[in-house]
Short mmCIF file of C-alpha atoms in Angstrom, two decimals:
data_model
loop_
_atom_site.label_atom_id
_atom_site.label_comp_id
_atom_site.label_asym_id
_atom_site.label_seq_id
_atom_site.Cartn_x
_atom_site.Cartn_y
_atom_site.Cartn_z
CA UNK A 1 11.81 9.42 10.23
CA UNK A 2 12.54 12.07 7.51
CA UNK A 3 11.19 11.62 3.96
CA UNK A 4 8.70 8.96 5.39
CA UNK A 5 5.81 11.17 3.93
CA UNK A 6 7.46 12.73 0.56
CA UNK A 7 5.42 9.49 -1.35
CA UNK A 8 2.77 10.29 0.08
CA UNK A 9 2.86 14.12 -0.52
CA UNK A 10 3.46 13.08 -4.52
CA UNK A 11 0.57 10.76 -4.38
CA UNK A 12 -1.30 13.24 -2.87
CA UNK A 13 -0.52 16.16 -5.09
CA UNK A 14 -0.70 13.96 -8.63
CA UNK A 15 -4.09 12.73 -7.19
CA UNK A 16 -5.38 16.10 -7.26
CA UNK A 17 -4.18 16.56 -10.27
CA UNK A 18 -5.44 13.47 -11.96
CA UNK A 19 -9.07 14.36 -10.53
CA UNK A 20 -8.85 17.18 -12.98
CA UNK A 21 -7.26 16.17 -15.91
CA UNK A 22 -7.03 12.62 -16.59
CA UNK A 23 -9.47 11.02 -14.08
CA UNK A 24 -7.95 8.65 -11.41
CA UNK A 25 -8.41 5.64 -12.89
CA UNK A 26 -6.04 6.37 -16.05
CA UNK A 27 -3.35 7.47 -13.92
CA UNK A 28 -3.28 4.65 -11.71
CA UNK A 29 -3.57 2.22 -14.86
CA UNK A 30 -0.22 4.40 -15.52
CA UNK A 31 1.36 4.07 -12.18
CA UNK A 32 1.06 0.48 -11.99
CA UNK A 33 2.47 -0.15 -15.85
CA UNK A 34 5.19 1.94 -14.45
CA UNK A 35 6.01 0.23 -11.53
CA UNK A 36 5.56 -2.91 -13.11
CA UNK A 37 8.17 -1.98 -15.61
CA UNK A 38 10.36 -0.89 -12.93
CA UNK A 39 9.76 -4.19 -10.93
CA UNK A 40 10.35 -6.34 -14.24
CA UNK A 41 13.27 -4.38 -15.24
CA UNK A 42 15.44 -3.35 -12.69
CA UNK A 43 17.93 -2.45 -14.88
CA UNK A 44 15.94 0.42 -15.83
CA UNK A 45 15.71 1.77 -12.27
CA UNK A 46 19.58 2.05 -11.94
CA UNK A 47 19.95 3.90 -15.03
CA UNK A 48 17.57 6.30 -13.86
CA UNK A 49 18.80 6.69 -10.65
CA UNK A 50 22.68 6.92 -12.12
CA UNK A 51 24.50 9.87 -11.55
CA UNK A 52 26.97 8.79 -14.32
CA UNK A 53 23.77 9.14 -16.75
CA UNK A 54 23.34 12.86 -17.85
CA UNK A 55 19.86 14.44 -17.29
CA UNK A 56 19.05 14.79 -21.22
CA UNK A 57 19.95 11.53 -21.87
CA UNK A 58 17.63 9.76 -19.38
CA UNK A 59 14.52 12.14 -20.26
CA UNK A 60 15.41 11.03 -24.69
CA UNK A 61 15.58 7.63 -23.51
CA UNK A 62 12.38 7.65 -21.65
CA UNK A 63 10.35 10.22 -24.26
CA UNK A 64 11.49 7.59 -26.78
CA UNK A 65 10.60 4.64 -24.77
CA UNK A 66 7.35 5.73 -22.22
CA UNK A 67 5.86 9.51 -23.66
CA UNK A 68 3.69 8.03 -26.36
CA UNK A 69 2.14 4.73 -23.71
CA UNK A 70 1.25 7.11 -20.44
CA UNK A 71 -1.22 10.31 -20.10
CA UNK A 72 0.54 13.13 -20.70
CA UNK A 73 -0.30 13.93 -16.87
CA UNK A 74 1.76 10.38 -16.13
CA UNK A 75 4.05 11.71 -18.49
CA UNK A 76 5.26 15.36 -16.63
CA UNK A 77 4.89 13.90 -13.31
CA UNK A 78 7.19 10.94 -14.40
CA UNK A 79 9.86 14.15 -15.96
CA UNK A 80 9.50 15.50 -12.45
CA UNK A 81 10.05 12.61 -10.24
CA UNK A 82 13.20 12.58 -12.71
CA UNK A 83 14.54 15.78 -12.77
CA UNK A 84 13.99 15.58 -8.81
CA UNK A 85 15.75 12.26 -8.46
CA UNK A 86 12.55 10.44 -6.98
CA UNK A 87 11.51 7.59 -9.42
CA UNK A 88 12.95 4.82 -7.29
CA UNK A 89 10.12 6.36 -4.96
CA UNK A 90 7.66 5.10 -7.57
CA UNK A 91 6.09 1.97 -6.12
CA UNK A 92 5.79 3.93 -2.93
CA UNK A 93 4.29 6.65 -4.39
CA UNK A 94 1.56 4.00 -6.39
CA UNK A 95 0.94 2.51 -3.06
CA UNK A 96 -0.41 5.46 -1.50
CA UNK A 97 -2.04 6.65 -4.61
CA UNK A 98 -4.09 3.67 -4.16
CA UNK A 99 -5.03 4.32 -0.21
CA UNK A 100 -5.74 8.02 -1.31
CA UNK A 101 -8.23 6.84 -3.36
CA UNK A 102 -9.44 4.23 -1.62
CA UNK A 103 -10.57 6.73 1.31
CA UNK A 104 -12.20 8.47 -0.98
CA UNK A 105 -14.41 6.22 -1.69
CA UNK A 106 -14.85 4.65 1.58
CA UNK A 107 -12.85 1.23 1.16
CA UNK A 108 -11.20 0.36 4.39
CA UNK A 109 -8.34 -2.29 3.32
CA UNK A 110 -8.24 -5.09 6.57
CA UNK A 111 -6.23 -7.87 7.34
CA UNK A 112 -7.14 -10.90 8.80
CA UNK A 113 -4.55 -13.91 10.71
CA UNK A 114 -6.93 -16.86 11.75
CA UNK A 115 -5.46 -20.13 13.01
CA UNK A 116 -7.75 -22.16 10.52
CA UNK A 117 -8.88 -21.22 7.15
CA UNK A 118 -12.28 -18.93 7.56
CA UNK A 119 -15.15 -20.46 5.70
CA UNK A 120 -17.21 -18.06 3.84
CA UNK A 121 -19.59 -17.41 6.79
CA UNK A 122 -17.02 -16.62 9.12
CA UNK A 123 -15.17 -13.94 7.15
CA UNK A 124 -19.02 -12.53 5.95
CA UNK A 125 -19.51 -11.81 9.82
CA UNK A 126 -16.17 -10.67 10.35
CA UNK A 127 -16.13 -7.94 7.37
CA UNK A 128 -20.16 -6.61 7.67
CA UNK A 129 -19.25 -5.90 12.16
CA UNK A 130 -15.76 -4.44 10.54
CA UNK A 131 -17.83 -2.64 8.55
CA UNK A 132 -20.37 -1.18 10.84
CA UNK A 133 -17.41 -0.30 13.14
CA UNK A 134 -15.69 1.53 10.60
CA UNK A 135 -18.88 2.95 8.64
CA UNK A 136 -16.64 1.83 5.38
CA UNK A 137 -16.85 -0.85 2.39
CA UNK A 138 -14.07 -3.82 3.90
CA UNK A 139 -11.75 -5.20 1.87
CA UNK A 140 -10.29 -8.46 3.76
CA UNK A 141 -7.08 -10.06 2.56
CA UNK A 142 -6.95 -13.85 4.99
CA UNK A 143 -3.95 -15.31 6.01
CA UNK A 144 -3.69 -18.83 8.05
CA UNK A 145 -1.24 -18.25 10.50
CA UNK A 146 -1.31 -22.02 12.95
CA UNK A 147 0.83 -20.41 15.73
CA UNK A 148 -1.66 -18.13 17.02
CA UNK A 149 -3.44 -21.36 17.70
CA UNK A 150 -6.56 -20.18 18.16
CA UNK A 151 -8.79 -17.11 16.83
CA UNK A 152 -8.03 -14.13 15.18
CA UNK A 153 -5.96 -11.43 14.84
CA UNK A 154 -7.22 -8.02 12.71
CA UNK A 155 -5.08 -5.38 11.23
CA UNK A 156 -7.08 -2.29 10.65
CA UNK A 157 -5.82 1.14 10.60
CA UNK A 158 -2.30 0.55 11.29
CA UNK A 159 -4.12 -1.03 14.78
CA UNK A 160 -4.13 -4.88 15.90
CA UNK A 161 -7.18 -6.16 17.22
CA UNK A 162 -5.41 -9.82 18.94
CA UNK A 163 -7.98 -11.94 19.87
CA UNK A 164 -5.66 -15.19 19.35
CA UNK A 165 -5.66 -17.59 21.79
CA UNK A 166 -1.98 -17.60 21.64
CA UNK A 167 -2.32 -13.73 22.94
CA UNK A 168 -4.89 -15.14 25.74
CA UNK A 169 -2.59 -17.53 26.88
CA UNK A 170 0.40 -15.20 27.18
CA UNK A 171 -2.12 -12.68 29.15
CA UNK A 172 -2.90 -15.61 31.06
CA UNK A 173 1.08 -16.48 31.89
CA UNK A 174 1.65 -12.78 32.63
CA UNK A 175 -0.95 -12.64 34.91
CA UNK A 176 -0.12 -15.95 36.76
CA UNK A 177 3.82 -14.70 37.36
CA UNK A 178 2.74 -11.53 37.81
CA UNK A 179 0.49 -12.80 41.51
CA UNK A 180 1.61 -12.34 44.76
CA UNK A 181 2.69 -16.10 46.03
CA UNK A 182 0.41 -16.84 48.90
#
C-alpha cells in the first residue's frame, strides 16, 4: 500500500534529529502532548487539515497557541508536517517514534492472549524464554481472551506464535477430514 511508510520515514528522520538537538525524550514528551491535543480536540485537526483555512492563518494560530509549549525542534517539524499537509499523520508518526526508539534500546514490545488470567509466575517464564529468544528487554501487554480455550497465543514481531488449544483442536479437525476413509 502507498504512503504506508511516510510515518515512519518522519519518525525516522525527526528521530535523528532529536538525537542531536533536543534529546529523544523531550521530543516524544512533545509528540504525545501533541497528539493528545489532537485526540482531545478534534476540532483542531479539521482546521488544520482545511483547505478553506489559508496557510498563514493556521501557522499564527498555532505560533500563538503551541510555539512557546514544544522544543523548537517539535516546533519546525510541527510547521513542516503543516506546510506539507501531514499533521493528521501525527499519532502515526508518535507511534513509530516510539518503536524507533524502543529498538534502540533493545525493548521488544509482545503481546500475550491466554484463556485464563496469567499469574505472576506464568507471565515471568513467558517474558525471560521471550527474552532469551529475542536477545531483547520484553515488554508484555496480557489480554484474557476465553475462546481460545486453552493456552496461549504470542504476538511478537508482527508474527503469531498460536499455541491455543482452540488452534490444536482445529489442527486436530483438519487433520481428521483431511484422512483417507478406510
Amino acid at each position: 500500500m502507498p504512503g504506508r511508510n511516510i510515518p515512519r520515514k518522519y519518525a525516522e528522520a525527526f528521530f535523528l534529529l532529536a538525537e542531536k538537538t533536543d534529546g529523544t525524550k523531550a521530543i516524544l514528551n512533545d509528540l504525545e502532548s501533541l497528539v493528545g491535543l489532537l485526540r482531545q480536540m478534534p476540532t483542531l485537526l479539521s482546521f488544520l487539515e482545511s483547505p478553506d483555512v489559508g496557510q498563514q492563518e493556521k501557522l499564527k494560530f498555532l505560533e500563538s497557541s503551541l510555539r512557546e509549549r514544544v522544543k523548537e525542534t517539535t516546533w519546525l517539524f510541527l510547521t513542516l508536517l503543516l506546510k506539507r499537509k501531514r499533521v493528521a499523520l501525527l499519532p502515526e508518526i508518535l507511534s513509530e517514534y516510539v518503536a524507533i526508539d524502543e529498538e534502540r534500546r533493545g525493548i521488544q514490545r509482545i503481546r500475550i492472549i491466554s484463556a485464563v488470567s496469567l499469574d505472576r509466575g506464568e507471565e515471568e517464564l513467558l517474558t525471560s524464554t521471550l527474552r532469551r529468544i529475542t536477545g531483547k528487554k520484553v515488554l508484555a501487554e496480557t489480554r484474557v481472551d476465553p475462546t481460545i480455550l486453552g493456552g496461549v497465543i504470542v504476538y511478537l514481531n508482527g508474527k503469531v506464535i498460536d499455541g491455543s488449544m482452540r488452534c490444536r483442536l482445529e489442527e486436530l479437525k483438519d487433520q481428521l477430514l483431511g484422512a483417507p476413509a478406510e
